[in-house]
Amino acid sequence: MHKLYPSDLWSIEIYSAKRHQFQQQVGAHKKNRQIVLGDCVTVTFEDEVTVRYRIQELIRSERIIDKQQLQHELDLYNPLIPNGNNWKCTVSTTFSRTQISHSFLDDIEGKIWLTVDGCAPLRAEIRLSKVQARLDDKPATLRYLQFDLTKDMITKLQHGSPLFMGVDHPGYWVDKTSIGKHIVTELVTDLASIN
């Protein structure tokens, strides 16, 4: 997947005119990129489309027109786009008690995992510190995580092997959950061919 450049983005005026339609397109796109784990955790796998939407919304809400500021935002958010051998995701929570949410998110690294049939579980890592730092002044309801897939996993996924996810946090446990084929098919498009 290619990174985004200023030429990939609409001006505030053009985006305002296209926003409703683009929101609908992104919403439909995200449905095949979201996995709900239990009652309170949603994992959204990011890609060029979802990152473009985030940046367009940021440009609109913060009225960004300065080229340097725009490049700064691109530099922050482009790392959310997968590079062909990984998946990058946003994990959001809907816990009813704030302290549980903060405790879970502070300790989330290594607690959310995925596996491909026949492979050892792979735990998510917090690798997107610059994006996370930008959000640290906001409510801690989400985290950015990354799964660095092995060549074996990529090959198996590209040949139709099933994907599973789970959570093994002491305060929030989700057993091995099978991921729907329509979601796996979409996520495989983020992966490079392995020869």
Tab-separated table of C-alpha atoms in Angstrom:
chain	number	residue	atom	x	y	z
A	1	MET	CA	0.000	0.000	0.000
A	2	HIS	CA	1.314	3.430	-0.793
A	3	LYS	CA	1.608	6.253	1.682
A	4	LEU	CA	-0.513	9.361	1.336
A	5	TYR	CA	0.817	12.609	-0.118
A	6	PRO	CA	-0.678	16.113	-0.101
A	7	SER	CA	-1.868	15.537	-3.679
A	8	ASP	CA	-4.022	12.613	-2.428
A	9	LEU	CA	-6.056	14.906	-0.190
A	10	TRP	CA	-8.937	17.247	-0.956
A	11	SER	CA	-9.023	20.880	0.078
A	12	ILE	CA	-11.379	21.809	2.923
A	13	GLU	CA	-13.919	23.141	0.416
A	14	ILE	CA	-13.872	20.084	-1.855
A	15	TYR	CA	-13.972	17.721	1.128
A	16	SER	CA	-16.951	19.571	2.598
A	17	ALA	CA	-18.844	18.975	-0.643
A	18	LYS	CA	-17.848	15.292	-0.812
A	19	ARG	CA	-17.843	14.534	2.920
A	20	HIS	CA	-21.232	12.839	3.268
A	21	GLN	CA	-20.628	10.493	0.338
A	22	PHE	CA	-17.060	9.754	1.464
A	23	GLN	CA	-18.246	9.009	5.021
A	24	GLN	CA	-20.704	6.462	3.626
A	25	GLN	CA	-17.976	4.855	1.500
A	26	VAL	CA	-15.580	4.672	4.444
A	27	GLY	CA	-18.311	3.296	6.723
A	28	ALA	CA	-19.041	0.489	4.259
A	29	HIS	CA	-15.299	-0.137	3.830
A	30	LYS	CA	-14.730	-0.354	7.603
A	31	LYS	CA	-17.432	-3.002	8.052
A	32	ASN	CA	-15.081	-5.505	6.444
A	33	ARG	CA	-12.141	-4.320	8.553
A	34	GLN	CA	-13.641	-4.363	12.059
A	35	ILE	CA	-13.618	-7.195	14.553
A	36	VAL	CA	-15.520	-7.102	17.829
A	37	LEU	CA	-13.837	-9.053	20.610
A	38	GLY	CA	-16.268	-9.653	23.443
A	39	ASP	CA	-18.658	-6.912	24.506
A	40	CYS	CA	-16.279	-3.989	24.879
A	41	VAL	CA	-13.366	-4.135	22.422
A	42	THR	CA	-13.416	-3.311	18.705
A	43	VAL	CA	-10.351	-3.739	16.503
A	44	THR	CA	-10.326	-1.714	13.272
A	45	PHE	CA	-7.635	-2.634	10.770
A	46	GLU	CA	-6.343	0.541	9.159
A	47	ASP	CA	-5.437	1.043	5.509
A	48	GLU	CA	-5.011	3.842	3.009
A	49	VAL	CA	-8.772	4.565	2.918
A	50	THR	CA	-9.280	4.740	6.685
A	51	VAL	CA	-6.152	6.843	7.184
A	52	ARG	CA	-7.178	9.233	4.421
A	53	TYR	CA	-10.536	9.656	6.140
A	54	ARG	CA	-8.843	10.410	9.484
A	55	ILE	CA	-6.612	13.036	7.886
A	56	GLN	CA	-9.443	14.628	5.880
A	57	GLU	CA	-11.526	14.931	9.053
A	58	LEU	CA	-8.563	16.449	10.890
A	59	ILE	CA	-7.953	18.971	8.094
A	60	ARG	CA	-11.631	19.920	8.191
A	61	SER	CA	-11.991	20.188	11.977
A	62	GLU	CA	-8.695	22.018	12.566
A	63	ARG	CA	-8.902	24.064	9.349
A	64	ILE	CA	-5.425	23.001	8.245
A	65	ILE	CA	-4.238	24.870	5.158
A	66	ASP	CA	-0.550	25.344	5.943
A	67	LYS	CA	1.575	22.950	3.842
A	68	GLN	CA	4.035	22.266	6.659
A	69	GLN	CA	1.264	21.455	9.113
A	70	LEU	CA	-0.393	19.207	6.526
A	71	GLN	CA	2.901	17.379	5.950
A	72	HIS	CA	3.301	17.022	9.716
A	73	GLU	CA	-0.097	15.277	9.931
A	74	LEU	CA	0.781	13.033	6.993
A	75	ASP	CA	4.058	12.120	8.697
A	76	LEU	CA	2.140	11.225	11.864
A	77	TYR	CA	-0.654	9.206	10.275
A	78	ASN	CA	1.068	7.506	7.322
A	79	PRO	CA	2.619	4.942	9.707
A	80	LEU	CA	-0.922	3.600	10.244
A	81	ILE	CA	-0.921	2.265	6.673
A	82	PRO	CA	0.295	-1.351	6.559
A	83	ASN	CA	3.479	-2.078	4.627
A	84	GLY	CA	2.661	-5.488	3.156
A	85	ASN	CA	3.897	-7.699	5.986
A	86	ASN	CA	1.951	-6.255	8.880
A	87	TRP	CA	-1.482	-5.111	9.974
A	88	LYS	CA	-1.962	-1.894	11.876
A	89	CYS	CA	-5.081	-1.361	13.881
A	90	THR	CA	-6.987	0.909	16.182
A	91	VAL	CA	-8.356	-0.726	19.311
A	92	SER	CA	-11.317	1.069	20.853
A	93	THR	CA	-13.142	0.219	24.046
A	94	THR	CA	-16.600	0.850	25.424
A	95	PHE	CA	-16.088	-0.055	29.071
A	96	SER	CA	-18.716	1.424	31.369
A	97	ARG	CA	-16.258	2.264	34.139
A	98	THR	CA	-13.411	4.623	33.239
A	99	GLN	CA	-10.822	2.966	35.483
A	100	ILE	CA	-11.311	-0.396	33.746
A	101	SER	CA	-10.847	1.227	30.342
A	102	HIS	CA	-7.661	3.021	31.397
A	103	SER	CA	-6.273	-0.078	33.098
A	104	PHE	CA	-6.991	-2.235	30.059
A	105	LEU	CA	-5.524	0.207	27.554
A	106	ASP	CA	-2.445	0.888	29.654
A	107	ASP	CA	-1.728	-2.848	29.671
A	108	ILE	CA	-3.033	-3.824	26.230
A	109	GLU	CA	0.295	-4.556	24.554
A	110	GLY	CA	0.659	-8.287	24.174
A	111	LYS	CA	-2.856	-9.021	25.413
A	112	ILE	CA	-4.615	-8.959	22.039
A	113	TRP	CA	-3.415	-11.724	19.775
A	114	LEU	CA	-4.120	-13.373	16.454
A	115	THR	CA	-3.204	-16.648	14.889
A	116	VAL	CA	-3.473	-18.307	11.523
A	117	ASP	CA	-4.385	-21.983	11.431
A	118	GLY	CA	-1.259	-23.955	12.363
A	119	CYS	CA	0.840	-20.942	13.465
A	120	ALA	CA	1.820	-19.809	16.948
A	121	PRO	CA	-0.209	-16.876	18.317
A	122	LEU	CA	1.141	-13.427	17.454
A	123	ARG	CA	0.690	-10.669	20.004
A	124	ALA	CA	-0.004	-7.049	19.119
A	125	GLU	CA	2.647	-4.461	19.862
A	126	ILE	CA	2.427	-0.736	20.405
A	127	ARG	CA	4.579	0.560	17.557
A	128	LEU	CA	2.851	3.775	16.632
A	129	SER	CA	4.060	5.995	19.444
A	130	LYS	CA	3.979	9.282	17.507
A	131	VAL	CA	0.305	8.898	16.640
A	132	GLN	CA	-0.450	7.762	20.177
A	133	ALA	CA	1.413	10.741	21.633
A	134	ARG	CA	-0.761	13.098	19.586
A	135	LEU	CA	-3.812	11.555	21.236
A	136	ASP	CA	-2.491	11.382	24.781
A	137	ASP	CA	-4.279	14.586	25.736
A	138	LYS	CA	-7.590	13.010	24.681
A	139	PRO	CA	-9.641	10.394	26.553
A	140	ALA	CA	-7.839	7.056	26.628
A	141	THR	CA	-10.455	5.060	24.763
A	142	LEU	CA	-8.235	3.805	21.963
A	143	ARG	CA	-4.770	2.560	21.179
A	144	TYR	CA	-2.839	1.954	17.971
A	145	LEU	CA	-1.347	-1.519	17.652
A	146	GLN	CA	0.615	-3.455	15.071
A	147	PHE	CA	0.827	-7.130	14.145
A	148	ASP	CA	4.074	-8.074	12.353
A	149	LEU	CA	3.058	-11.183	10.428
A	150	THR	CA	5.450	-14.010	9.637
A	151	LYS	CA	6.004	-15.153	6.049
A	152	ASP	CA	4.294	-18.431	6.939
A	153	MET	CA	1.214	-16.571	8.204
A	154	ILE	CA	1.037	-14.407	5.089
A	155	THR	CA	1.351	-17.409	2.776
A	156	LYS	CA	-1.306	-19.358	4.675
A	157	LEU	CA	-3.701	-16.402	4.714
A	158	GLN	CA	-3.223	-15.867	0.984
A	159	HIS	CA	-4.104	-19.528	0.462
A	160	GLY	CA	-7.323	-19.294	2.483
A	161	SER	CA	-6.307	-20.440	5.968
A	162	PRO	CA	-8.613	-19.261	8.758
A	163	LEU	CA	-7.737	-16.364	11.055
A	164	PHE	CA	-8.476	-16.250	14.777
A	165	MET	CA	-8.175	-13.520	17.415
A	166	GLY	CA	-8.492	-13.319	21.177
A	167	VAL	CA	-7.677	-11.323	24.309
A	168	ASP	CA	-5.963	-12.695	27.402
A	169	HIS	CA	-5.977	-9.675	29.697
A	170	PRO	CA	-6.675	-10.765	33.305
A	171	GLY	CA	-9.595	-8.329	33.515
A	172	TYR	CA	-10.982	-8.981	30.030
A	173	TRP	CA	-10.708	-12.449	28.498
A	174	VAL	CA	-11.923	-13.373	25.012
A	175	ASP	CA	-11.405	-16.950	23.844
A	176	LYS	CA	-10.119	-17.842	20.387
A	177	THR	CA	-12.587	-16.213	18.001
A	178	SER	CA	-12.900	-17.203	14.349
A	179	ILE	CA	-12.797	-14.212	11.982
A	180	GLY	CA	-15.305	-14.194	9.126
A	181	LYS	CA	-14.047	-15.034	5.639
A	182	HIS	CA	-15.267	-11.696	4.231
A	183	ILE	CA	-13.061	-9.857	6.743
A	184	VAL	CA	-10.062	-12.113	6.130
A	185	THR	CA	-10.463	-11.644	2.365
A	186	GLU	CA	-10.377	-7.857	2.838
A	187	LEU	CA	-7.391	-7.931	5.206
A	188	VAL	CA	-5.381	-10.162	2.868
A	189	THR	CA	-5.454	-7.322	0.315
A	190	ASP	CA	-3.073	-5.467	2.669
A	191	LEU	CA	-0.439	-8.180	2.354
A	192	ALA	CA	2.345	-8.439	-0.208
A	193	SER	CA	2.862	-11.590	-2.235
A	194	ILE	CA	5.506	-13.863	-0.755
A	195	ASN	CA	7.606	-15.829	-3.246
